């Protein structure tokens, strides 16, 4: 199951509502990236047809980068909430910089997949 771009608004709203213990500093919608089929092909395939298919993306990866401030354990609990919120949502990257105890700042990159290239719903 993929997330349709029109459903992203509700998903982003739920993501933000799930982080009550943290303060949202920024939210950046990254440019969607095409996901292409692998290089596997058979010799009997027409070269032109396989090249045309190879240029057409199968899916689009939509990344959202959240920057939140708060304690390390609060960020950890937030990531646990994200993981259980929607099976079509995954986080790719976490950078946490400790500040004055107990605070810190976390940059979290979350990804969804879609058949459409545009962030139509946002």
Short mmCIF file of N, CA and C in Angstrom, two decimals:
data_model
loop_
_atom_site.label_atom_id
_atom_site.label_comp_id
_atom_site.label_asym_id
_atom_site.label_seq_id
_atom_site.Cartn_x
_atom_site.Cartn_y
_atom_site.Cartn_z
N UNK A 1 0.84 -1.18 0.00
CA UNK A 1 0.00 0.00 0.00
C UNK A 1 0.88 1.23 0.00
N UNK A 2 0.51 2.18 -0.83
CA UNK A 2 1.26 3.43 -0.93
C UNK A 2 0.39 4.56 -0.41
N UNK A 3 1.03 5.66 -0.09
CA UNK A 3 0.30 6.84 0.39
C UNK A 3 0.07 7.77 -0.78
N UNK A 4 -1.18 8.04 -1.06
CA UNK A 4 -1.52 8.99 -2.12
C UNK A 4 -1.16 10.39 -1.65
N UNK A 5 -0.66 11.23 -2.55
CA UNK A 5 -0.28 12.59 -2.15
C UNK A 5 -1.41 13.35 -1.45
N UNK A 6 -2.65 13.08 -1.84
CA UNK A 6 -3.77 13.80 -1.19
C UNK A 6 -3.93 13.39 0.27
N UNK A 7 -3.40 12.22 0.64
CA UNK A 7 -3.48 11.75 2.02
C UNK A 7 -2.33 12.25 2.89
N UNK A 8 -1.34 12.89 2.26
CA UNK A 8 -0.18 13.34 3.01
C UNK A 8 -0.51 14.42 4.03
N UNK A 9 -1.48 15.27 3.75
CA UNK A 9 -1.84 16.32 4.70
C UNK A 9 -2.26 15.71 6.03
N UNK A 10 -3.14 14.72 5.97
CA UNK A 10 -3.60 14.08 7.21
C UNK A 10 -2.45 13.36 7.91
N UNK A 11 -1.59 12.72 7.15
CA UNK A 11 -0.47 12.01 7.74
C UNK A 11 0.50 12.98 8.41
N UNK A 12 0.81 14.09 7.75
CA UNK A 12 1.69 15.09 8.36
C UNK A 12 1.06 15.69 9.61
N UNK A 13 -0.22 15.92 9.58
CA UNK A 13 -0.92 16.45 10.75
C UNK A 13 -0.81 15.47 11.92
N UNK A 14 -1.00 14.18 11.63
CA UNK A 14 -0.87 13.16 12.67
C UNK A 14 0.55 13.06 13.19
N UNK A 15 1.53 13.19 12.29
CA UNK A 15 2.94 13.14 12.71
C UNK A 15 3.25 14.28 13.68
N UNK A 16 2.75 15.45 13.37
CA UNK A 16 3.02 16.61 14.22
C UNK A 16 2.26 16.52 15.54
N UNK A 17 1.05 16.01 15.50
CA UNK A 17 0.26 15.88 16.73
C UNK A 17 0.87 14.84 17.66
N UNK A 18 1.63 13.89 17.12
CA UNK A 18 2.22 12.83 17.93
C UNK A 18 3.42 13.30 18.73
N UNK A 19 3.90 14.51 18.49
CA UNK A 19 5.12 14.95 19.17
C UNK A 19 4.83 16.05 20.20
N UNK A 20 3.92 15.76 21.11
CA UNK A 20 3.49 16.74 22.11
C UNK A 20 4.61 17.16 23.05
N UNK A 21 5.53 16.26 23.35
CA UNK A 21 6.61 16.57 24.29
C UNK A 21 7.73 17.38 23.64
N UNK A 22 7.70 17.50 22.33
CA UNK A 22 8.76 18.17 21.59
C UNK A 22 8.24 19.46 20.99
N UNK A 23 9.17 20.34 20.65
CA UNK A 23 8.82 21.59 19.98
C UNK A 23 9.26 21.50 18.53
N UNK A 24 8.33 21.72 17.61
CA UNK A 24 8.66 21.69 16.19
C UNK A 24 9.43 22.97 15.84
N UNK A 25 10.62 22.80 15.32
CA UNK A 25 11.44 23.94 14.90
C UNK A 25 11.30 24.21 13.42
N UNK A 26 11.23 23.14 12.62
CA UNK A 26 11.04 23.30 11.17
C UNK A 26 10.51 22.01 10.56
N UNK A 27 9.89 22.17 9.41
CA UNK A 27 9.39 21.06 8.63
C UNK A 27 9.68 21.38 7.18
N UNK A 28 10.45 20.52 6.52
CA UNK A 28 10.84 20.76 5.13
C UNK A 28 10.38 19.59 4.29
N UNK A 29 9.62 19.89 3.23
CA UNK A 29 9.22 18.86 2.27
C UNK A 29 10.30 18.80 1.21
N UNK A 30 10.99 17.69 1.11
CA UNK A 30 12.05 17.51 0.13
C UNK A 30 11.45 17.21 -1.25
N UNK A 31 12.21 17.49 -2.28
CA UNK A 31 11.79 17.20 -3.63
C UNK A 31 11.64 15.69 -3.80
N UNK A 32 10.51 15.24 -4.32
CA UNK A 32 10.33 13.80 -4.52
C UNK A 32 11.42 13.23 -5.42
N UNK A 33 11.88 12.03 -5.08
CA UNK A 33 12.93 11.37 -5.85
C UNK A 33 12.35 10.14 -6.54
N UNK A 34 12.64 9.98 -7.83
CA UNK A 34 12.14 8.79 -8.53
C UNK A 34 12.86 7.53 -8.06
N UNK A 35 12.12 6.45 -8.02
CA UNK A 35 12.67 5.13 -7.68
C UNK A 35 12.55 4.29 -8.94
N UNK A 36 13.70 3.84 -9.45
CA UNK A 36 13.73 3.10 -10.71
C UNK A 36 13.84 1.61 -10.48
N UNK A 37 13.44 0.86 -11.50
CA UNK A 37 13.57 -0.59 -11.48
C UNK A 37 15.05 -0.95 -11.56
N UNK A 38 15.42 -2.09 -11.00
CA UNK A 38 16.81 -2.55 -11.02
C UNK A 38 17.29 -2.86 -12.42
N UNK A 39 18.54 -3.20 -12.53
CA UNK A 39 19.19 -3.43 -13.81
C UNK A 39 18.88 -4.81 -14.42
N UNK A 40 18.17 -5.67 -13.69
CA UNK A 40 17.93 -7.03 -14.17
C UNK A 40 17.09 -7.03 -15.44
N UNK A 41 17.58 -7.68 -16.49
CA UNK A 41 16.83 -7.84 -17.73
C UNK A 41 17.31 -9.09 -18.43
N UNK A 42 16.48 -9.62 -19.32
CA UNK A 42 16.87 -10.82 -20.06
C UNK A 42 17.38 -10.41 -21.43
N UNK A 43 18.16 -11.27 -22.06
CA UNK A 43 18.75 -10.96 -23.35
C UNK A 43 17.70 -10.89 -24.44
N UNK A 44 16.59 -11.59 -24.27
CA UNK A 44 15.56 -11.62 -25.31
C UNK A 44 14.73 -10.35 -25.37
N UNK A 45 14.86 -9.48 -24.38
CA UNK A 45 14.08 -8.24 -24.39
C UNK A 45 14.60 -7.30 -25.45
N UNK A 46 13.71 -6.56 -26.02
CA UNK A 46 14.09 -5.54 -26.98
C UNK A 46 14.82 -4.44 -26.22
N UNK A 47 16.00 -4.05 -26.69
CA UNK A 47 16.83 -3.07 -25.99
C UNK A 47 16.13 -1.73 -25.85
N UNK A 48 15.45 -1.30 -26.90
CA UNK A 48 14.76 0.00 -26.84
C UNK A 48 13.65 -0.02 -25.81
N UNK A 49 12.87 -1.13 -25.78
CA UNK A 49 11.79 -1.24 -24.80
C UNK A 49 12.33 -1.25 -23.38
N UNK A 50 13.41 -1.99 -23.13
CA UNK A 50 13.95 -2.06 -21.78
C UNK A 50 14.56 -0.73 -21.36
N UNK A 51 15.16 0.02 -22.31
CA UNK A 51 15.70 1.34 -21.97
C UNK A 51 14.58 2.31 -21.63
N UNK A 52 13.47 2.24 -22.36
CA UNK A 52 12.34 3.12 -22.08
C UNK A 52 11.75 2.83 -20.71
N UNK A 53 11.63 1.52 -20.37
CA UNK A 53 11.10 1.16 -19.05
C UNK A 53 12.06 1.57 -17.94
N UNK A 54 13.37 1.46 -18.21
CA UNK A 54 14.36 1.81 -17.19
C UNK A 54 14.31 3.29 -16.86
N UNK A 55 13.91 4.14 -17.80
CA UNK A 55 13.84 5.58 -17.54
C UNK A 55 12.56 5.98 -16.81
N UNK A 56 11.56 5.12 -16.83
CA UNK A 56 10.30 5.42 -16.16
C UNK A 56 10.38 4.96 -14.71
N UNK A 57 10.22 5.88 -13.78
CA UNK A 57 10.27 5.47 -12.37
C UNK A 57 9.08 4.59 -12.00
N UNK A 58 9.34 3.63 -11.13
CA UNK A 58 8.26 2.79 -10.63
C UNK A 58 7.46 3.52 -9.56
N UNK A 59 8.16 4.25 -8.71
CA UNK A 59 7.57 4.96 -7.58
C UNK A 59 8.30 6.28 -7.38
N UNK A 60 7.78 7.06 -6.45
CA UNK A 60 8.45 8.29 -6.03
C UNK A 60 8.58 8.27 -4.51
N UNK A 61 9.76 8.59 -4.05
CA UNK A 61 10.03 8.68 -2.62
C UNK A 61 9.82 10.12 -2.18
N UNK A 62 8.97 10.30 -1.18
CA UNK A 62 8.66 11.63 -0.65
C UNK A 62 9.25 11.72 0.75
N UNK A 63 10.22 12.61 0.92
CA UNK A 63 10.87 12.79 2.21
C UNK A 63 10.41 14.07 2.88
N UNK A 64 10.22 13.97 4.19
CA UNK A 64 9.90 15.13 5.03
C UNK A 64 11.00 15.18 6.08
N UNK A 65 11.58 16.37 6.26
CA UNK A 65 12.61 16.52 7.28
C UNK A 65 12.05 17.38 8.40
N UNK A 66 11.94 16.78 9.57
CA UNK A 66 11.43 17.47 10.77
C UNK A 66 12.61 17.83 11.66
N UNK A 67 12.61 19.03 12.19
CA UNK A 67 13.57 19.40 13.21
C UNK A 67 12.77 19.73 14.45
N UNK A 68 13.08 19.00 15.53
CA UNK A 68 12.36 19.18 16.78
C UNK A 68 13.37 19.38 17.90
N UNK A 69 12.94 20.09 18.92
CA UNK A 69 13.80 20.26 20.09
C UNK A 69 13.14 19.61 21.29
N UNK A 70 13.97 19.01 22.13
CA UNK A 70 13.48 18.32 23.32
C UNK A 70 14.50 17.32 23.80
N UNK A 71 14.15 16.58 24.80
CA UNK A 71 15.06 15.60 25.38
C UNK A 71 15.22 14.37 24.52
N UNK A 72 16.32 13.66 24.75
CA UNK A 72 16.62 12.47 23.98
C UNK A 72 15.53 11.41 24.12
N UNK A 73 15.08 11.17 25.34
CA UNK A 73 14.04 10.15 25.54
C UNK A 73 12.72 10.56 24.89
N UNK A 74 12.43 11.87 24.86
CA UNK A 74 11.23 12.33 24.17
C UNK A 74 11.33 12.06 22.67
N UNK A 75 12.51 12.27 22.10
CA UNK A 75 12.72 11.98 20.68
C UNK A 75 12.58 10.48 20.43
N UNK A 76 13.13 9.68 21.30
CA UNK A 76 13.04 8.23 21.18
C UNK A 76 11.57 7.78 21.20
N UNK A 77 10.80 8.31 22.12
CA UNK A 77 9.37 7.97 22.19
C UNK A 77 8.63 8.43 20.94
N UNK A 78 9.02 9.59 20.42
CA UNK A 78 8.39 10.10 19.19
C UNK A 78 8.67 9.15 18.02
N UNK A 79 9.90 8.67 17.91
CA UNK A 79 10.23 7.73 16.83
C UNK A 79 9.42 6.44 16.97
N UNK A 80 9.23 5.99 18.20
CA UNK A 80 8.40 4.80 18.42
C UNK A 80 6.96 5.05 17.97
N UNK A 81 6.44 6.26 18.24
CA UNK A 81 5.09 6.60 17.79
C UNK A 81 5.01 6.64 16.27
N UNK A 82 6.04 7.21 15.63
CA UNK A 82 6.06 7.25 14.16
C UNK A 82 6.02 5.85 13.56
N UNK A 83 6.78 4.95 14.17
CA UNK A 83 6.85 3.59 13.65
C UNK A 83 5.52 2.86 13.75
N UNK A 84 4.70 3.19 14.74
CA UNK A 84 3.42 2.52 14.90
C UNK A 84 2.26 3.28 14.26
N UNK A 85 2.50 4.51 13.83
CA UNK A 85 1.44 5.37 13.30
C UNK A 85 0.88 4.84 11.98
N UNK A 86 1.75 4.51 11.06
CA UNK A 86 1.32 4.08 9.74
C UNK A 86 2.41 3.20 9.16
N UNK A 87 2.04 1.99 8.74
CA UNK A 87 3.04 1.06 8.23
C UNK A 87 3.68 1.53 6.93
N UNK A 88 3.07 2.50 6.27
CA UNK A 88 3.62 3.02 5.02
C UNK A 88 4.62 4.14 5.24
N UNK A 89 4.87 4.46 6.48
CA UNK A 89 5.76 5.56 6.85
C UNK A 89 6.99 4.98 7.52
N UNK A 90 8.15 5.49 7.13
CA UNK A 90 9.38 5.03 7.77
C UNK A 90 10.34 6.20 7.95
N UNK A 91 11.14 6.12 8.99
CA UNK A 91 12.14 7.18 9.16
C UNK A 91 13.48 6.64 8.71
N UNK A 92 14.22 7.48 8.00
CA UNK A 92 15.47 7.08 7.37
C UNK A 92 16.69 7.53 8.13
N UNK A 93 16.59 8.71 8.71
CA UNK A 93 17.78 9.33 9.27
C UNK A 93 17.42 10.08 10.53
N UNK A 94 18.32 10.01 11.50
CA UNK A 94 18.16 10.75 12.75
C UNK A 94 19.50 11.36 13.11
N UNK A 95 19.51 12.66 13.29
CA UNK A 95 20.69 13.36 13.81
C UNK A 95 20.25 14.06 15.08
N UNK A 96 20.87 13.70 16.19
CA UNK A 96 20.52 14.32 17.48
C UNK A 96 21.74 15.03 18.02
N UNK A 97 21.57 16.29 18.34
CA UNK A 97 22.64 17.07 18.95
C UNK A 97 22.21 17.48 20.35
N UNK A 98 22.96 17.00 21.32
CA UNK A 98 22.65 17.32 22.70
C UNK A 98 22.94 18.79 22.97
N UNK A 99 22.03 19.40 23.69
CA UNK A 99 22.22 20.78 24.11
C UNK A 99 22.40 20.81 25.61
N UNK A 100 21.98 21.90 26.20
CA UNK A 100 22.04 22.00 27.66
C UNK A 100 21.02 21.02 28.24
N UNK A 101 21.47 20.17 29.16
CA UNK A 101 20.62 19.12 29.68
C UNK A 101 19.33 19.67 30.23
N UNK A 102 18.18 19.11 29.97
CA UNK A 102 17.94 17.83 29.28
C UNK A 102 17.63 18.00 27.80
N UNK A 103 17.83 19.19 27.27
CA UNK A 103 17.40 19.48 25.91
C UNK A 103 18.37 19.03 24.84
N UNK A 104 17.91 19.14 23.63
CA UNK A 104 18.70 18.83 22.45
C UNK A 104 17.86 19.12 21.22
N UNK A 105 18.43 18.86 20.08
CA UNK A 105 17.71 19.08 18.83
C UNK A 105 17.90 17.86 17.94
N UNK A 106 16.80 17.40 17.37
CA UNK A 106 16.83 16.23 16.50
C UNK A 106 16.33 16.61 15.12
N UNK A 107 17.04 16.12 14.11
CA UNK A 107 16.59 16.26 12.73
C UNK A 107 16.25 14.84 12.26
N UNK A 108 14.99 14.66 11.88
CA UNK A 108 14.47 13.34 11.53
C UNK A 108 13.97 13.39 10.09
N UNK A 109 14.46 12.48 9.26
CA UNK A 109 13.98 12.39 7.88
C UNK A 109 13.05 11.19 7.78
N UNK A 110 11.81 11.47 7.34
CA UNK A 110 10.76 10.48 7.23
C UNK A 110 10.45 10.30 5.74
N UNK A 111 10.16 9.06 5.33
CA UNK A 111 9.91 8.79 3.91
C UNK A 111 8.61 8.01 3.73
N UNK A 112 7.90 8.38 2.67
CA UNK A 112 6.77 7.62 2.18
C UNK A 112 6.98 7.37 0.69
N UNK A 113 6.26 6.43 0.14
CA UNK A 113 6.33 6.14 -1.28
C UNK A 113 4.98 6.38 -1.92
N UNK A 114 5.01 6.83 -3.18
CA UNK A 114 3.79 7.15 -3.90
C UNK A 114 3.98 6.84 -5.38
N UNK A 115 2.87 6.69 -6.07
CA UNK A 115 2.93 6.51 -7.52
C UNK A 115 3.01 7.85 -8.25
N UNK A 116 2.80 8.95 -7.51
CA UNK A 116 2.76 10.27 -8.12
C UNK A 116 3.97 11.10 -7.67
N UNK A 117 4.47 11.91 -8.61
CA UNK A 117 5.68 12.68 -8.35
C UNK A 117 5.43 13.92 -7.50
N UNK A 118 4.25 14.49 -7.56
CA UNK A 118 3.99 15.76 -6.90
C UNK A 118 3.44 15.57 -5.50
N UNK A 119 3.75 16.56 -4.66
CA UNK A 119 3.16 16.63 -3.32
C UNK A 119 1.77 17.26 -3.48
N UNK A 120 0.87 16.59 -4.15
CA UNK A 120 -0.43 17.18 -4.48
C UNK A 120 -1.27 17.51 -3.26
N UNK A 121 -1.12 16.74 -2.21
CA UNK A 121 -1.99 16.92 -1.06
C UNK A 121 -1.49 17.94 -0.06
N UNK A 122 -0.29 18.47 -0.27
CA UNK A 122 0.28 19.35 0.74
C UNK A 122 0.30 20.77 0.23
#
